[in-house]
XYZ file of C-alpha atoms in Angstrom:
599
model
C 4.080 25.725 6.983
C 7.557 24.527 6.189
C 7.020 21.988 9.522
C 3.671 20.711 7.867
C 5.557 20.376 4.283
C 8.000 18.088 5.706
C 5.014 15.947 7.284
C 3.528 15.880 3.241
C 6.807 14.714 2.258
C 6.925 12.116 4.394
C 3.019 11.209 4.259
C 3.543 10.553 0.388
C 6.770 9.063 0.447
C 5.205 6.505 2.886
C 1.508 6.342 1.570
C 3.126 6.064 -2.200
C 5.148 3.151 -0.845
C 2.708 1.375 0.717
C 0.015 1.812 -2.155
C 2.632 0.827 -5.056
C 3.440 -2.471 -3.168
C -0.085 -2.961 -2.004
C -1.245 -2.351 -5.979
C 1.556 -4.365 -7.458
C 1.056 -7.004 -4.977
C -2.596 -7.702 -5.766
C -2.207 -6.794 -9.816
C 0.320 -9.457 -9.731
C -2.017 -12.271 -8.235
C -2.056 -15.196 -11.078
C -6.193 -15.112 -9.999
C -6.569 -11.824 -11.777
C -4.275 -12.930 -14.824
C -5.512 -12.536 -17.599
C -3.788 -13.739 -21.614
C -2.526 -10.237 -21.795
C -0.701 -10.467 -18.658
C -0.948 -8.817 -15.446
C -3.107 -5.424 -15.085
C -1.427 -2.508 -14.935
C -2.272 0.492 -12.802
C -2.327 3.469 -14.946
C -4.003 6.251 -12.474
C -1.200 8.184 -11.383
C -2.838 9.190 -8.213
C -3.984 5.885 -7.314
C -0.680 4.372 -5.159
C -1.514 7.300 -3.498
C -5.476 6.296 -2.437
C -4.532 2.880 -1.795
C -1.633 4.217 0.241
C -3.680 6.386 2.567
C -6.075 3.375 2.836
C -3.110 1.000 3.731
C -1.662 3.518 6.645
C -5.120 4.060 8.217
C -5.531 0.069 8.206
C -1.767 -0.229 9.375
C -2.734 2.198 12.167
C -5.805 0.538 13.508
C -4.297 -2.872 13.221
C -1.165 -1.639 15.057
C -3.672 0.424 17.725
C -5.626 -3.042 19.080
C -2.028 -3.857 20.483
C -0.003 -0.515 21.294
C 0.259 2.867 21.545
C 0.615 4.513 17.852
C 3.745 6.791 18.098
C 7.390 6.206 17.608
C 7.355 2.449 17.799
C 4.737 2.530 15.047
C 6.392 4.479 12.799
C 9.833 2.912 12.979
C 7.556 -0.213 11.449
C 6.228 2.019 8.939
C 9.645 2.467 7.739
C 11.108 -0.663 7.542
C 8.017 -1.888 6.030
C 8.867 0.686 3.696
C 11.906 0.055 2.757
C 11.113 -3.830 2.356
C 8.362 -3.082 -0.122
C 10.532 -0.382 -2.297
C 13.837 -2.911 -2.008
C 11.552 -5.717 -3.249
C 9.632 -3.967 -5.845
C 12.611 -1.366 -6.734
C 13.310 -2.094 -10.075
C 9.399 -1.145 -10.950
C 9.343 1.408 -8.272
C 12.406 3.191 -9.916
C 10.864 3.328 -12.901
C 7.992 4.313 -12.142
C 9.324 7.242 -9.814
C 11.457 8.271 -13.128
C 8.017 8.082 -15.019
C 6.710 10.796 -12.397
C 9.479 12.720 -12.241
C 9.464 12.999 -16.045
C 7.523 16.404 -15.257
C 10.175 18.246 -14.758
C 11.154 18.077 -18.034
C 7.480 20.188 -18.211
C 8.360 23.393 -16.440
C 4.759 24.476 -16.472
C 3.724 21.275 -14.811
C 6.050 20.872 -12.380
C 5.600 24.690 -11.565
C 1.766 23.258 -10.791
C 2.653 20.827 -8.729
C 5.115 22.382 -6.834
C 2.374 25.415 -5.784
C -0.440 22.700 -4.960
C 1.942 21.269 -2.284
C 2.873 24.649 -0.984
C -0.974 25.961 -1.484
C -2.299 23.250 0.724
C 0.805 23.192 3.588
C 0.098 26.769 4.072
C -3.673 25.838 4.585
C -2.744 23.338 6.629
C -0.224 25.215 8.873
C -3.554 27.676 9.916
C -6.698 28.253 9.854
C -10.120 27.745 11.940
C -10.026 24.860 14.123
C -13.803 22.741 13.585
C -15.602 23.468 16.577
C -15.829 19.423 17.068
C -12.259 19.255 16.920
C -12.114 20.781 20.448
C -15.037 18.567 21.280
C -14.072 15.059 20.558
C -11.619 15.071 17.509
C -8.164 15.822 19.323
C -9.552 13.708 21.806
C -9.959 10.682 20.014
C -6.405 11.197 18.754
C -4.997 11.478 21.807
C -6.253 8.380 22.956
C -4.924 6.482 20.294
C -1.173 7.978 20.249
C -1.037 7.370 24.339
C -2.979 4.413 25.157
C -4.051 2.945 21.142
C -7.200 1.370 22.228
C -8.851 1.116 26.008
C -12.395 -0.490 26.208
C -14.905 1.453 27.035
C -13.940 4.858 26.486
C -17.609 5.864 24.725
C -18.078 5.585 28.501
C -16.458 9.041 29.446
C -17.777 10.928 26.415
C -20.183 9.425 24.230
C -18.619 10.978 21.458
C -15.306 9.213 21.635
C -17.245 6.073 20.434
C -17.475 7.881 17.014
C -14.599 5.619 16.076
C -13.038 6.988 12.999
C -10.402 5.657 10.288
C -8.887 9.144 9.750
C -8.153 9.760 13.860
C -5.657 6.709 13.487
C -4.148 8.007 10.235
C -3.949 11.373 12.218
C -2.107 9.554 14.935
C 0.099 7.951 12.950
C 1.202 10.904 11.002
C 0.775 13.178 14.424
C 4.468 12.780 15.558
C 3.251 13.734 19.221
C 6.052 10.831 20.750
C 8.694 13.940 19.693
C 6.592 16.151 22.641
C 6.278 18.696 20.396
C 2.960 19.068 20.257
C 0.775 16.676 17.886
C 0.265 17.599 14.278
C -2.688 17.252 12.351
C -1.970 17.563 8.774
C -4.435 14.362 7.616
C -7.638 16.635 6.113
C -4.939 18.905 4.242
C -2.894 15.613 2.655
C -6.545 14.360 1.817
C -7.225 17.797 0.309
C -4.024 17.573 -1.677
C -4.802 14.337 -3.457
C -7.937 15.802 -4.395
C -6.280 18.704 -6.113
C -4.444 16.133 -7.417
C -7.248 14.494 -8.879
C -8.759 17.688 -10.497
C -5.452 18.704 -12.257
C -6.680 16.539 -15.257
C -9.192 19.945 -16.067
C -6.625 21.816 -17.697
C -6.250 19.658 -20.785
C -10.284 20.076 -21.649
C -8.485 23.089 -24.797
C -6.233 20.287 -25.592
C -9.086 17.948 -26.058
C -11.388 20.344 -27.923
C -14.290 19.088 -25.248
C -15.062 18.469 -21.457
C -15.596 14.764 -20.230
C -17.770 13.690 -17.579
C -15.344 13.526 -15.069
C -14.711 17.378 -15.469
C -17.747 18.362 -14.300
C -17.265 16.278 -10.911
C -13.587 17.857 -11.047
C -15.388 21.389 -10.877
C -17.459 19.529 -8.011
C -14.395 18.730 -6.243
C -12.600 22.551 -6.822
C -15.451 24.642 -5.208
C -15.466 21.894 -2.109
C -11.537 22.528 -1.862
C -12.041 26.467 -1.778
C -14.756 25.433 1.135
C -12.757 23.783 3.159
C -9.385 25.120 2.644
C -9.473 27.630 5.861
C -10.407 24.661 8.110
C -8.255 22.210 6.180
C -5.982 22.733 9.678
C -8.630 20.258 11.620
C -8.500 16.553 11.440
C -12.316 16.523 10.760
C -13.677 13.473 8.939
C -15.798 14.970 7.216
C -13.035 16.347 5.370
C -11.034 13.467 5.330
C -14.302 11.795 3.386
C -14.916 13.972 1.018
C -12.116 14.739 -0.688
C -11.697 10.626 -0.739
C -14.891 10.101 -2.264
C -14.345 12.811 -4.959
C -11.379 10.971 -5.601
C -12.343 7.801 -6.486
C -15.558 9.296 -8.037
C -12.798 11.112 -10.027
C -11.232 7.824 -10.947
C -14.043 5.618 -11.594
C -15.216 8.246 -14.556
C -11.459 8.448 -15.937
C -11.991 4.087 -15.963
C -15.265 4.663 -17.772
C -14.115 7.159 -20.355
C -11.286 5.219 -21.806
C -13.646 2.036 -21.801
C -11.563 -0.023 -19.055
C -12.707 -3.628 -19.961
C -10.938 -4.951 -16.817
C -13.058 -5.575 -13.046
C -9.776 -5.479 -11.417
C -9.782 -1.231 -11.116
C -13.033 -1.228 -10.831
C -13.042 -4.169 -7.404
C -10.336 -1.710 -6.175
C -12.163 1.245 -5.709
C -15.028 -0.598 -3.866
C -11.870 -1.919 -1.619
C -11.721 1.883 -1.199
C -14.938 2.783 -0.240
C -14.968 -0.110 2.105
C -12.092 2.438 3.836
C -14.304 5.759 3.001
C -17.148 3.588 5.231
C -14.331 3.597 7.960
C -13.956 7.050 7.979
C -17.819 7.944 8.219
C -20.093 5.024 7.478
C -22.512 7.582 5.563
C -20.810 6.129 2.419
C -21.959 2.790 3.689
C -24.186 2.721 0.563
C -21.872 3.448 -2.252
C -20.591 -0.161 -1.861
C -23.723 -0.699 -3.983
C -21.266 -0.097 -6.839
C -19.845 -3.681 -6.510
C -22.265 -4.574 -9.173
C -19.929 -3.100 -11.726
C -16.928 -5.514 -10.860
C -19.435 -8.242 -10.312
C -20.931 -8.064 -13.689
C -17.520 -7.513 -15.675
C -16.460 -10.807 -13.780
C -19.463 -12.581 -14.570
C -18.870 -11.633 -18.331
C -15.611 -12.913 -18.465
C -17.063 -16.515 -17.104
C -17.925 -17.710 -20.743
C -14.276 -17.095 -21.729
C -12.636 -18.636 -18.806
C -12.809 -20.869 -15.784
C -16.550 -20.483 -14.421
C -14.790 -21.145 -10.823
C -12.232 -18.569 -11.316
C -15.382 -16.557 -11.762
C -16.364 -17.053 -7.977
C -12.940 -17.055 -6.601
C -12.498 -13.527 -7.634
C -16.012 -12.711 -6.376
C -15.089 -14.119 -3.299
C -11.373 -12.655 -3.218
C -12.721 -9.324 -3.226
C -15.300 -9.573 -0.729
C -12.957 -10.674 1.430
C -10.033 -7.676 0.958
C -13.726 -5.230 1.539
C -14.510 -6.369 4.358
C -10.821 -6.990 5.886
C -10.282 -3.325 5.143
C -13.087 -2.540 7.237
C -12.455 -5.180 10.554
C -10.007 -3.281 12.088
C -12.573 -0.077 12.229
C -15.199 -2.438 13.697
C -13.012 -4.542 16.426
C -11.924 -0.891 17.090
C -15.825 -0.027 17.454
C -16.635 -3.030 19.362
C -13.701 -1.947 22.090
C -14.460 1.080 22.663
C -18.526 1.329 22.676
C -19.318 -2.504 22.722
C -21.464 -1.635 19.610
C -20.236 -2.676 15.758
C -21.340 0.005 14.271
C -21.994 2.744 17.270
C -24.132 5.171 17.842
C -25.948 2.755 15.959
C -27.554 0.178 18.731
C -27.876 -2.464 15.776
C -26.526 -5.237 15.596
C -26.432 -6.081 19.261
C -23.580 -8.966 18.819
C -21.631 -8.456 22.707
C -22.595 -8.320 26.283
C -19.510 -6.906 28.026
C -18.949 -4.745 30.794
C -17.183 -1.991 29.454
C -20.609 -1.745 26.673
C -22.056 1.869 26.559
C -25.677 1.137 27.712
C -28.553 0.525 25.157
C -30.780 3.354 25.954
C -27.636 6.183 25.479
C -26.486 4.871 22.370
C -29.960 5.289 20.922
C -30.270 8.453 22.424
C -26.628 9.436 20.950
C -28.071 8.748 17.896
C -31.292 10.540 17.627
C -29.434 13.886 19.094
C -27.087 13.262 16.109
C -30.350 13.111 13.447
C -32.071 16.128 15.440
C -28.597 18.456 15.246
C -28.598 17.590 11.626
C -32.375 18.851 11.199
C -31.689 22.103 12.966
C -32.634 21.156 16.547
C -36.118 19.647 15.721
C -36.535 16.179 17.425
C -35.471 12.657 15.525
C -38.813 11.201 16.022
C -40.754 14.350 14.183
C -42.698 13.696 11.281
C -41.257 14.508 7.741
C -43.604 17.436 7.527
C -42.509 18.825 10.538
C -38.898 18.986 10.257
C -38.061 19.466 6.465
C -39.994 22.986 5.701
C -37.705 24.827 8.633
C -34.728 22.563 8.212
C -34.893 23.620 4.473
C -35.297 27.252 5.334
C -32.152 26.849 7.048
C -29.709 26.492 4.497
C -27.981 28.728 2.180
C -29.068 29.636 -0.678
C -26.801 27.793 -2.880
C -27.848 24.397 -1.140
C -31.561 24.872 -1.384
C -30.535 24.945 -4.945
C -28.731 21.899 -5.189
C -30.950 20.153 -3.036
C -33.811 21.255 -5.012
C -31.576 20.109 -8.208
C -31.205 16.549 -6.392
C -35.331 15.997 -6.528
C -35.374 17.074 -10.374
C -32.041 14.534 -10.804
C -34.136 11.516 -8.919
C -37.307 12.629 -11.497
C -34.841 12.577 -14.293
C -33.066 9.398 -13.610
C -36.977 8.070 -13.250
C -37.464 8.759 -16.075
C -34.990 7.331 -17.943
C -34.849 3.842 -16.172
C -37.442 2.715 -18.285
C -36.240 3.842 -21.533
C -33.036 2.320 -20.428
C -34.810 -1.300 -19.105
C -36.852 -0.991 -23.029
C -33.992 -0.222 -25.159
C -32.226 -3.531 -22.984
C -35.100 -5.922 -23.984
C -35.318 -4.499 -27.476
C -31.799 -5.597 -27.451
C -31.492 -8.644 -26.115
C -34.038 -9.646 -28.812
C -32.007 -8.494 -31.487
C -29.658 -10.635 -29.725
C -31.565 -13.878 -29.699
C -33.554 -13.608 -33.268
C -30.869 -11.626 -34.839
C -31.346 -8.712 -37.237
C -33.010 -11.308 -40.202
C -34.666 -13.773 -38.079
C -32.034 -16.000 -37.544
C -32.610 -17.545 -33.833
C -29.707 -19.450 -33.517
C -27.763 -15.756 -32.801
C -26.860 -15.603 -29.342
C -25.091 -13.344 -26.704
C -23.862 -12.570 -23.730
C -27.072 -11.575 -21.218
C -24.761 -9.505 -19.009
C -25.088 -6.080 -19.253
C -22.086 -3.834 -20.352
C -21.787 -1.027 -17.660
C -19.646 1.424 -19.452
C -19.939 4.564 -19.867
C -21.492 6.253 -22.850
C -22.749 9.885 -23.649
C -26.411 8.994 -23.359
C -29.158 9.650 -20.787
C -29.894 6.357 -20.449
C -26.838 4.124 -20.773
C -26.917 1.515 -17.764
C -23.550 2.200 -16.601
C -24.459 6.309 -15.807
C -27.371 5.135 -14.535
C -25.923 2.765 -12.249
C -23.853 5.308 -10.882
C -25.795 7.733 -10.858
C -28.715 5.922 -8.761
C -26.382 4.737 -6.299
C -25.311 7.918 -5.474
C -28.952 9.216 -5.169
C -29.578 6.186 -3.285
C -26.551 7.453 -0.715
C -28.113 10.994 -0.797
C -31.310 9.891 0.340
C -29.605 7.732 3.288
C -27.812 10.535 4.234
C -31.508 12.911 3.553
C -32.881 10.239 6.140
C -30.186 9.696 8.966
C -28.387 13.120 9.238
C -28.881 15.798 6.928
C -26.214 18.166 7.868
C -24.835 19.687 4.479
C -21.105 19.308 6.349
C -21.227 16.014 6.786
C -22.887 15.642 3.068
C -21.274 17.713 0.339
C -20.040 14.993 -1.903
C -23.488 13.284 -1.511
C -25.641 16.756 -2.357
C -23.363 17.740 -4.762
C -22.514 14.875 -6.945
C -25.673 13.285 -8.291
C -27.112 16.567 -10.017
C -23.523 17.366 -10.742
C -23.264 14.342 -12.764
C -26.608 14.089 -14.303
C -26.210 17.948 -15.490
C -22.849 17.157 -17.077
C -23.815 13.725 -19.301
C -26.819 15.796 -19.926
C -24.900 18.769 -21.248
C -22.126 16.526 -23.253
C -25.524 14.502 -24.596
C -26.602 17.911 -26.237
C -23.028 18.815 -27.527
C -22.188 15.606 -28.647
C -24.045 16.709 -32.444
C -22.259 19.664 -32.526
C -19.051 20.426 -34.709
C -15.906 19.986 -33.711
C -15.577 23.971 -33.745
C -18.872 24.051 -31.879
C -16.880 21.774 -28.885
C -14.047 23.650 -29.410
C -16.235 27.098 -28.334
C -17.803 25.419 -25.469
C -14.452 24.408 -24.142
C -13.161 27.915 -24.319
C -16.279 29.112 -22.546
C -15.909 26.254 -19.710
C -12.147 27.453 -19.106
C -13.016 30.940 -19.241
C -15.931 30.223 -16.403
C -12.957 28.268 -14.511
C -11.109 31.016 -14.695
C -13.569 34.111 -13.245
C -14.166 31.292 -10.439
C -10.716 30.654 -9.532
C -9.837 34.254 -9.629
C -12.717 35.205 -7.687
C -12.146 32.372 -5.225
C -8.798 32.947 -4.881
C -9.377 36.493 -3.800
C -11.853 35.822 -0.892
C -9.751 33.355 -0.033
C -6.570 35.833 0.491
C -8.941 38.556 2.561
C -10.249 35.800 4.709
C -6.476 34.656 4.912
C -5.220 37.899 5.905
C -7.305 37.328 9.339
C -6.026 34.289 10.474
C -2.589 34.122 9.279
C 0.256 34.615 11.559
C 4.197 34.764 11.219
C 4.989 31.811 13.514
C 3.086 29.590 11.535
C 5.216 30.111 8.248
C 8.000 27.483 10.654
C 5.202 25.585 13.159
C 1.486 24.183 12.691
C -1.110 26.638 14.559
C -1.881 24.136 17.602
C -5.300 23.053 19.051
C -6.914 25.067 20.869
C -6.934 25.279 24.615
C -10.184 25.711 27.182
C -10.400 26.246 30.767
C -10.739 22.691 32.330
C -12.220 21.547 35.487
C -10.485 18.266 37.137
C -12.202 15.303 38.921
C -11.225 11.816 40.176
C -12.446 8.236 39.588
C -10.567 5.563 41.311
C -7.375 7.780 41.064
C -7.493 8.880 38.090
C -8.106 12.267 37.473
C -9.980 13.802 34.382
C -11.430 16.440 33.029
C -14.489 18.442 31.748
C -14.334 21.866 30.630
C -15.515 24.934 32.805
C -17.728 26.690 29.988
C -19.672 24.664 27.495
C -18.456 21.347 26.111
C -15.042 20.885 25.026
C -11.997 20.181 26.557
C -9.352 20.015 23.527
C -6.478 18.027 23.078
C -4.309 19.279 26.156
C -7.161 18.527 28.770
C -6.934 14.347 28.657
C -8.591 12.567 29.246
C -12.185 14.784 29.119
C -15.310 14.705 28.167
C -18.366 17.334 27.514
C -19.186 16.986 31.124
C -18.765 15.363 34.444
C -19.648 11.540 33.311
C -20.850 8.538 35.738
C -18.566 5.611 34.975
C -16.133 3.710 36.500
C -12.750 1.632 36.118
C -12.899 -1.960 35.031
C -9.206 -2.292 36.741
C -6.665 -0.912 38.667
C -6.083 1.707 36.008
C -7.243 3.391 33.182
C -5.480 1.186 30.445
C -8.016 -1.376 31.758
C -11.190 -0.115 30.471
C -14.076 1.885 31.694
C -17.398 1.115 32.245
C -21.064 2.965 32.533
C -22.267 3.255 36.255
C -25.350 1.278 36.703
């Protein structure tokens, strides 16, 4: 615990760095300048977000050209300290600003225990059964070697190229030879406690907010995870992310940010959540937001200034992503692997066309409970459905009645808009020479059918059904299952309250904290007599390591690697392995040069 505290400490003094510079840096472009001045960033978790985004980039960038250990994180540092000596007037205050908590005993008491609450469930716990398989793995590879062509080669699996295995590396400090820590899923876990703090002040408010509800979202997926919060899976890693920029995308919308720059910024960040798993490829749909607030401003301003921050942005998404992909195309020869499409190289070290399709379609048949990828719909959903828990048959049963609801109130939305927009033209007595703006305003507002909720909220049913389609494991899914009835129930619920009195909010409010409450209590119980199982003294100082397997060794070329003697994986200490004894062989003289598929 206290060695995975000290890793936090350093992950936030680093990440917060790198996110306040990165922030201040592109809030302080004259482009996004507007006659009040430069945009502030108000979020106080947000240096954070775009400082985990900046590290994993950092790491990947740093990976196409060395090893990512010491040498990487003595750059980290002096990158560091250039960005808080050139922004340290700012920075200073700002670090004042959120240090000003201590003068709140009871806040800073919160804090402190959601630090120590998460580096104790980081220091232990039960280690993801994939982390064994292909997760320590992947790490390895990039502290030792940073990126060698062709690895998918060995074990198909390593071509599952993920953003949060070179943030692990970074942060694993494996050049001490130590051991290598893997503390990434619990940081990520901390930033979304974080991020749900903000559902204490609902008494102080006298009524919930939209955002609460995904906060309560976010709580019950933290209890979930918390016992395997000690693996560096990314499923972890993209969940809590998502929540948190979900989080902060409703706290925009409820204090009617008029401003695209936020908004641009979190599609920067789901352009990194992509990285991570590129399930969340779809919730880049939410550029429309940005794009339409831009568009609005065009009448005011420059109509080119218009396009050059259209264009600005689409840039910084996709640059956040190239790193991931030139990562992708090294190590599979595929962009977007185990996906065969698109088909852009024809290199040596490529992992041949037929195995990554048939990667692919064992992924989508694990995720349906064993029944084969090609099945029918009717074949595969009754059983796969029969398969899960109870509570996700209910919230995937609540995501059908949220897609029914949301069809239903697209058109009253779309009729209401054209009843408007004639007001707009004819004006309210006739007069036609009344005219408006034609772009919509996507903010939020308590009301079933306001475009902005329902912008939202379709594009993360639209990201539940690509999920639904590809790989419908509930793991790899939560924030997809959960979020869309989630949200609908909550504007739903505030649409209904909204009439009431103010004591009438002020009741509800007391009910909602009370129900917070029971959970929490009850929550925090099971928690302790799972806890009791898997804690042990040693890991109060040190993190529990990976686990270790029984390894069988072979040679190709010289080198010598490993599969494991009993089932499939082979762990962190048995590198480089795979899930069994794999036809390939060296592109060079050694394995730093690449490997390549036996034909």
């Amino acid at each position: 615990m206290l060695q995975v505290l000290l890793l936090f400490l350093y992950m936030g003094a680093t990440c917060g760095i790198l996110g306040y510079g990165a922030l201040s840096f592109l809030t302080g472009l004259p482009l996004f300048r507007t006659g009040s001045g430069n945009y502030r960033i108000r979020h106080g978790v947000s240096p954070l977000l775009a400082g985990v985004l900046c590290a994993a980039v950092y790491a990947q960038i740093f990976s196409l050209f060395a090893p990512v250990g010491l040498a990487a994180n003595l750059l980290l540092i002096i990158l560091c300290f250039i960005i808080a000596w050139h922004y340290r007037g700012p920075l200073t205050d700002e670090v004042r600003a959120s240090l000003g908590c201590c003068g709140q005993p009871g806040k800073l008491l919160l804090f402190v225990f959601l630090v120590l609450l998460m580096a104790y469930g980081t220091s232990h716990g039960i280690m993801h059964y994939d982390t064994g398989l292909y997760h320590a793995q992947s790490i390895r590879w990039i502290e030792e070697y940073g990126v060698v062509k062709g690895i998918a080669n060995l074990h198909s699996r390593l071509g599952y190229n993920s953003a949060a295995f070179a943030f692990s590396a970074l942060y694993s400090f494996a050049f001490t030879g130590n051991g290598s820590l893997h503390a990434g899923a619990g940081f990520f876990a901390l930033l979304l406690a974080f991020s749900c703090l903000d559902i204490r002040h609902i008494p102080g408010r006298g009524r919930p907010v939209l955002t609460d509800f995904v906060r309560l979202a976010g709580i019950y997926y933290l209890f979930n995870i918390y016992k395997e919060i000690v693996s560096p899976a990314p499923d972890y890693f993209l969940n809590c992310y998502l929540f948190c920029l979900l989080i902060l995308w409703l706290d925009l919308d409820e204090r009617r940010e008029r401003h695209y720059l936020p908004y641009a910024l979190i599609v920067a960040g789901i352009s990194f959540a992509v990285t991570i798993k590129l399930s969340a490829a779809l919730l880049l749909l939410l550029c429309v937001k940005p794009i339409a607030m831009i568009l609005r401003e065009r009448k005011r301003e420059d109509k080119n200034d218009a396009l050059y921050r259209i264009a600005f942005f689409s840039v910084l998404t996709f640059a956040v992503a190239l790193p991931w992909m030139l990562r992708n195309l090294l190590v599979s020869g595929w962009v977007l692997y185990p996906s065969a499409f698109p088909d852009l190289l024809h290199v040596l070290w490529k992992v041949p066309h037929d195995l990554a399709e048939g990667d692919a379609a064992g992924i989508r048949a694990y995720a349906r409970g064993g029944i084969s990828a090609d099945a029918p719909f009717h074949e595969w959903f009754l059983p796969w459905f029969s398969s899960q828990t109870l509570v996700s048959r209910v919230l995937l049963a609540a995501d059908l009645c949220t897609i029914v609801g949301v069809l239903i109130c697209l058109p009253v939305s779309l009729a209401r808009r054209v009843r408007t927009g004639r007001k707009m033209i004819t004006g309210e007595n006739g007069d036609t020479n009344v005219r408006q703006t034609s772009v919509p305003d996507l903010h939020h507002a308590s009301s079933m059918w306001d475009r902005g909720f329902l912008v939202l909220e379709g594009t993360l049913l639209i990201s539940f059904l690509f999920w639904f389609l590809q790989s419908p494991l509930i793991r790899y899914g939560f924030f997809f299952v959960w979020t869309p009835p989630v949200l609908f129930a909550g504007q739903l619920v505030l649409v209904l309250t909204q009439r009431q009195s103010e004591q009438g909010k002020l009741r509800f409010s007391r009910v909602l904290m009370v129900f917070l409450a029971v959970f929490l209590l009850y929550k925090g119980i099971r928690l302790i007599q799972t806890d009791i199982t898997l804690m042990h003294p040693e890991n109060l100082l040190v993190q529990q390591d990976y686990e270790r397997f029984e390894l069988i060794p072979y040679e190709v070329d010289g080198e010598t690697f490993y599969y494991a003697a009993e089932g499939d994986r082979t762990g962190y200490d048995g590198f480089p392995g795979g899930d069994h004894r794999a036809s390939f062989r060296l592109l060079g003289n050694s394995l730093r040069d690449g490997l390549r598929a036996e034909r």
